[in-house]
mmCIF file with all atom_site columns, C-alpha atoms in Angstrom:
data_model
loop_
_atom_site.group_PDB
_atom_site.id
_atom_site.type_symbol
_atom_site.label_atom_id
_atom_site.label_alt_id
_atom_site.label_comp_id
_atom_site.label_asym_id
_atom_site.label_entity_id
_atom_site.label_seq_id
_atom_site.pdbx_PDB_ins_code
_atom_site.Cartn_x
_atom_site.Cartn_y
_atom_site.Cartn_z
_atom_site.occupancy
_atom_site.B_iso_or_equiv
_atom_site.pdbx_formal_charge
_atom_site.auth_seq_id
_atom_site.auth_comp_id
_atom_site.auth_asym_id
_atom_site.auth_atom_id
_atom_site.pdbx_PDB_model_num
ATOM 1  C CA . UNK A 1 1  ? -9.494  -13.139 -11.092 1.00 58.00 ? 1  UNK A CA 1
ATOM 2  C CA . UNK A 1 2  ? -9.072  -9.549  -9.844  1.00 69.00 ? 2  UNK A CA 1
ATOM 3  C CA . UNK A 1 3  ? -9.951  -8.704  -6.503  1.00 71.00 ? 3  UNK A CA 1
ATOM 4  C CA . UNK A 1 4  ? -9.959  -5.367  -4.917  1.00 71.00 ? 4  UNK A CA 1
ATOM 5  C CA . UNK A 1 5  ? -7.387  -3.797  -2.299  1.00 77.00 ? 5  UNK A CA 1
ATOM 6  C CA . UNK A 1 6  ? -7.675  -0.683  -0.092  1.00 82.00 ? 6  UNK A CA 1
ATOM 7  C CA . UNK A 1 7  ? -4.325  1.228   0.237   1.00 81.00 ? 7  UNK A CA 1
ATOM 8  C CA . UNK A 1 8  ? -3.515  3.625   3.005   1.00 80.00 ? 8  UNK A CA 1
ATOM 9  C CA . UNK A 1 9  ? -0.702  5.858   3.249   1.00 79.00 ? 9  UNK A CA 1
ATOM 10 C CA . UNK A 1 10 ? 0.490   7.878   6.901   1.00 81.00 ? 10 UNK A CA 1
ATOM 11 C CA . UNK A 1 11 ? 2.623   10.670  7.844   1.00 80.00 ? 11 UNK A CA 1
ATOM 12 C CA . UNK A 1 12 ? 3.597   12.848  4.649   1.00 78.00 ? 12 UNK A CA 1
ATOM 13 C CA . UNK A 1 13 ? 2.364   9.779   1.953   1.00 79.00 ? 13 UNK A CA 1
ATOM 14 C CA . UNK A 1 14 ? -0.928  10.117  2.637   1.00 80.00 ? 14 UNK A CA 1
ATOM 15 C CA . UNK A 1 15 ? -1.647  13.516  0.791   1.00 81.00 ? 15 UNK A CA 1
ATOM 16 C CA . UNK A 1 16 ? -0.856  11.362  -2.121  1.00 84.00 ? 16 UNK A CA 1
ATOM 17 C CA . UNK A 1 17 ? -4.202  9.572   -1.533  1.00 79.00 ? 17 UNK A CA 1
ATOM 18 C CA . UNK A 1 18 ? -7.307  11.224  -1.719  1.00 75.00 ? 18 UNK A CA 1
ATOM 19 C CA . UNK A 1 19 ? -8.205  11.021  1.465   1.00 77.00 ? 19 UNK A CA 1
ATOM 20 C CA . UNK A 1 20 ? -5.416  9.173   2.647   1.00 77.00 ? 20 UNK A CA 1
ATOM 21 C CA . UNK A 1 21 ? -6.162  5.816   1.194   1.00 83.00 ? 21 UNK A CA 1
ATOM 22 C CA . UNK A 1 22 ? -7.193  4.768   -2.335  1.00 85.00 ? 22 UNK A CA 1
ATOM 23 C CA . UNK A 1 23 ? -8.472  1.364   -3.838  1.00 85.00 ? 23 UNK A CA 1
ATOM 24 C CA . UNK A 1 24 ? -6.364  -0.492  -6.198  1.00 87.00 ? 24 UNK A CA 1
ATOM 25 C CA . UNK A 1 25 ? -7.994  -3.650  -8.676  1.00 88.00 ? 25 UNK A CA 1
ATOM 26 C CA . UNK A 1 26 ? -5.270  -6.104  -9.095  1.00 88.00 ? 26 UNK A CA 1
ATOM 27 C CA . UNK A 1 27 ? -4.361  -9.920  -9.714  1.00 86.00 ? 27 UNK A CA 1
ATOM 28 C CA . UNK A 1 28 ? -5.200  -12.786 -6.936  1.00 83.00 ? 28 UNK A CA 1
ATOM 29 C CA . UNK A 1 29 ? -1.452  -13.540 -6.043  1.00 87.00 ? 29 UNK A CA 1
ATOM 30 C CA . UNK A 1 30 ? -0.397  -9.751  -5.544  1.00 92.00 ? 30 UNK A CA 1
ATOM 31 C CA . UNK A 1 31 ? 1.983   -8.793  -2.936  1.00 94.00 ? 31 UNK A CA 1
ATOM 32 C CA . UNK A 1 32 ? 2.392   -6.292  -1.045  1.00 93.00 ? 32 UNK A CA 1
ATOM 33 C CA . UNK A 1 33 ? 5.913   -5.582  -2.886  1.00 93.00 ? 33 UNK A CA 1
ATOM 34 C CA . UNK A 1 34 ? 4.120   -5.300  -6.351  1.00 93.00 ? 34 UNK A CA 1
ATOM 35 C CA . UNK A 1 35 ? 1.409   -3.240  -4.942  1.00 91.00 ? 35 UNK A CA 1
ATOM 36 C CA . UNK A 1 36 ? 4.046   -0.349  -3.757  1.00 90.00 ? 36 UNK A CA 1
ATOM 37 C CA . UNK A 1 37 ? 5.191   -1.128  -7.449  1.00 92.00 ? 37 UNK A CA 1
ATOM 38 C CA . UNK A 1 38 ? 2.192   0.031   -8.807  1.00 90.00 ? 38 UNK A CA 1
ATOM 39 C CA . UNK A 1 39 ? 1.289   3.024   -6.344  1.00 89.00 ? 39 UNK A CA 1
ATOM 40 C CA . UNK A 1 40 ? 5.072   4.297   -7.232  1.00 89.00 ? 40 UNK A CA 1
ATOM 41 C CA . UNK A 1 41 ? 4.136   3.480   -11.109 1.00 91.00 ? 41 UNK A CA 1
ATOM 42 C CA . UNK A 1 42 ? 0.937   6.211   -10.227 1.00 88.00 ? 42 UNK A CA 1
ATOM 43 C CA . UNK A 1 43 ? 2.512   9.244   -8.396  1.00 88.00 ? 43 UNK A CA 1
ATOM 44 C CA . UNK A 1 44 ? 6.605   9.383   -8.479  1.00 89.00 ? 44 UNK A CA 1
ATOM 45 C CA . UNK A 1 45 ? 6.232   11.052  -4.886  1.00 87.00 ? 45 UNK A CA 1
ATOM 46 C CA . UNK A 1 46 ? 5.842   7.111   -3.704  1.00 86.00 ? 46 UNK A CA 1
ATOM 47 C CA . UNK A 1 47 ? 9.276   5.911   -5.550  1.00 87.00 ? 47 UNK A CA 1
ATOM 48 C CA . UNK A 1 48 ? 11.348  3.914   -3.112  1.00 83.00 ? 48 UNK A CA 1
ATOM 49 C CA . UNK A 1 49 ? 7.810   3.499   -0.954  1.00 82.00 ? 49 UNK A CA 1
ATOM 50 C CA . UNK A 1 50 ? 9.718   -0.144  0.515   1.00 83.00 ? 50 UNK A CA 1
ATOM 51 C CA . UNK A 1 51 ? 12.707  1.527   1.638   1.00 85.00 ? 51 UNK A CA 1
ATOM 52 C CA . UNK A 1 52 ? 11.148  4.122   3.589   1.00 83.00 ? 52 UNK A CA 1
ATOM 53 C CA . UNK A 1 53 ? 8.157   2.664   5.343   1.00 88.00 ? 53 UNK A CA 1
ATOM 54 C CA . UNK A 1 54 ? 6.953   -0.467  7.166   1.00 90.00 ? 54 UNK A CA 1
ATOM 55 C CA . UNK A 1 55 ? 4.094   -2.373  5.882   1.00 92.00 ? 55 UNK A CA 1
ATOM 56 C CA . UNK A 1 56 ? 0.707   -3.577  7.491   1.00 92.00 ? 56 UNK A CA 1
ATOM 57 C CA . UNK A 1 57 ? -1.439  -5.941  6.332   1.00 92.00 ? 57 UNK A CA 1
ATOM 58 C CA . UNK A 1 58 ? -5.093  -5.940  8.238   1.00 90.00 ? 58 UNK A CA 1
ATOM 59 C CA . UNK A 1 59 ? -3.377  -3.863  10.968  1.00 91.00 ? 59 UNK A CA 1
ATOM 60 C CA . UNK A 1 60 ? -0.383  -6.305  11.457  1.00 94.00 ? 60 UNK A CA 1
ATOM 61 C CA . UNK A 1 61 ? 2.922   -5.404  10.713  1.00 94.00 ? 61 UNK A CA 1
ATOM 62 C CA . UNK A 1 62 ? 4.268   -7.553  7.644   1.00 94.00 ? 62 UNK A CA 1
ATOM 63 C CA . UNK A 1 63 ? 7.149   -8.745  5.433   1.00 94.00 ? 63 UNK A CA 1
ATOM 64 C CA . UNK A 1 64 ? 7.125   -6.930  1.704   1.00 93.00 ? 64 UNK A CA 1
ATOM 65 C CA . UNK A 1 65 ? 6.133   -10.878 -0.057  1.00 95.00 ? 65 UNK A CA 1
ATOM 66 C CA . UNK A 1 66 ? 3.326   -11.223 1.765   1.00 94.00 ? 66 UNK A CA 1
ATOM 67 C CA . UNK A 1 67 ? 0.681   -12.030 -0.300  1.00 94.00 ? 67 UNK A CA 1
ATOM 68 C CA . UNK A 1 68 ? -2.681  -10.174 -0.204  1.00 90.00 ? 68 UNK A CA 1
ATOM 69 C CA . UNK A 1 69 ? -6.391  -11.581 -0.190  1.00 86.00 ? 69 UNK A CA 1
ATOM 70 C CA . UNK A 1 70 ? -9.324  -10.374 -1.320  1.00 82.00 ? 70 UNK A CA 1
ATOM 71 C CA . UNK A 1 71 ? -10.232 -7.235  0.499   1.00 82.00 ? 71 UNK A CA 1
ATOM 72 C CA . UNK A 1 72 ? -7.301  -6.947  2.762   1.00 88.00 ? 72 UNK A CA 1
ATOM 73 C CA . UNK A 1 73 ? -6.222  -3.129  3.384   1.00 89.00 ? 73 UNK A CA 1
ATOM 74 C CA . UNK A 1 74 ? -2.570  -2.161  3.272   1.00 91.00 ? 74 UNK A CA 1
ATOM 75 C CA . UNK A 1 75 ? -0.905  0.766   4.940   1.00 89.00 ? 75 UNK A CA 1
ATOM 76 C CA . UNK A 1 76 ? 2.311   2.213   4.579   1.00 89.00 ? 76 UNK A CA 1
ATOM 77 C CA . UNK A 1 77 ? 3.866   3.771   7.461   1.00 87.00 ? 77 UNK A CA 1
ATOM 78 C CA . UNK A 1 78 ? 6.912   5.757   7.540   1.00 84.00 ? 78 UNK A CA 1
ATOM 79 C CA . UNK A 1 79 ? 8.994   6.068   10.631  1.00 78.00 ? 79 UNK A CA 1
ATOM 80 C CA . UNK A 1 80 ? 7.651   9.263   12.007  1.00 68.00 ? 80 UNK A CA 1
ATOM 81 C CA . UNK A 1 81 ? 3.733   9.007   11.200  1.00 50.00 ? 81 UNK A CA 1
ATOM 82 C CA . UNK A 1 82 ? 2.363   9.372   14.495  1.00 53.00 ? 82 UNK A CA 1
#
């Protein structure tokens, strides 16, 4: 099954986003790893996403294998977003 994800992006990502978030459709099992993956596959301004932000996971700060649930929102914050 496919479940949906919101995906936020601070400091300079987030005028990648409309808005500053979007809302990806992927596989039950997805981390957040393979989610920047994806977002980086999108727009080339979010290569290296992992290497220059920390992650959250329904507003905790998380590892990049953490795997994602149904609904959960992910943000990507780089070090001087505010």
């Amino acid at each position: 099954p496919y479940d949906h994800r919101s995906c936020a992006a601070f400091g300079h990502y987030k005028d990648v986003f409309p808005h500053g978030q979007t809302t990806l459709t992927v596989a039950d099992g997805t981390t957040a790893s393979e989610v920047a993956t994806i977002l980086a596959e999108r727009d080339a301004r979010l290569e290296g996403l992992l290497t220059k932000t920390r992650i959250a996971v329904r507003e905790a700060f998380t590892e990049p294998g953490a795997v994602l649930s149904d609904n959960d929102e992910i943000a990507f914050l780089p070090p001087m977003s505010g």
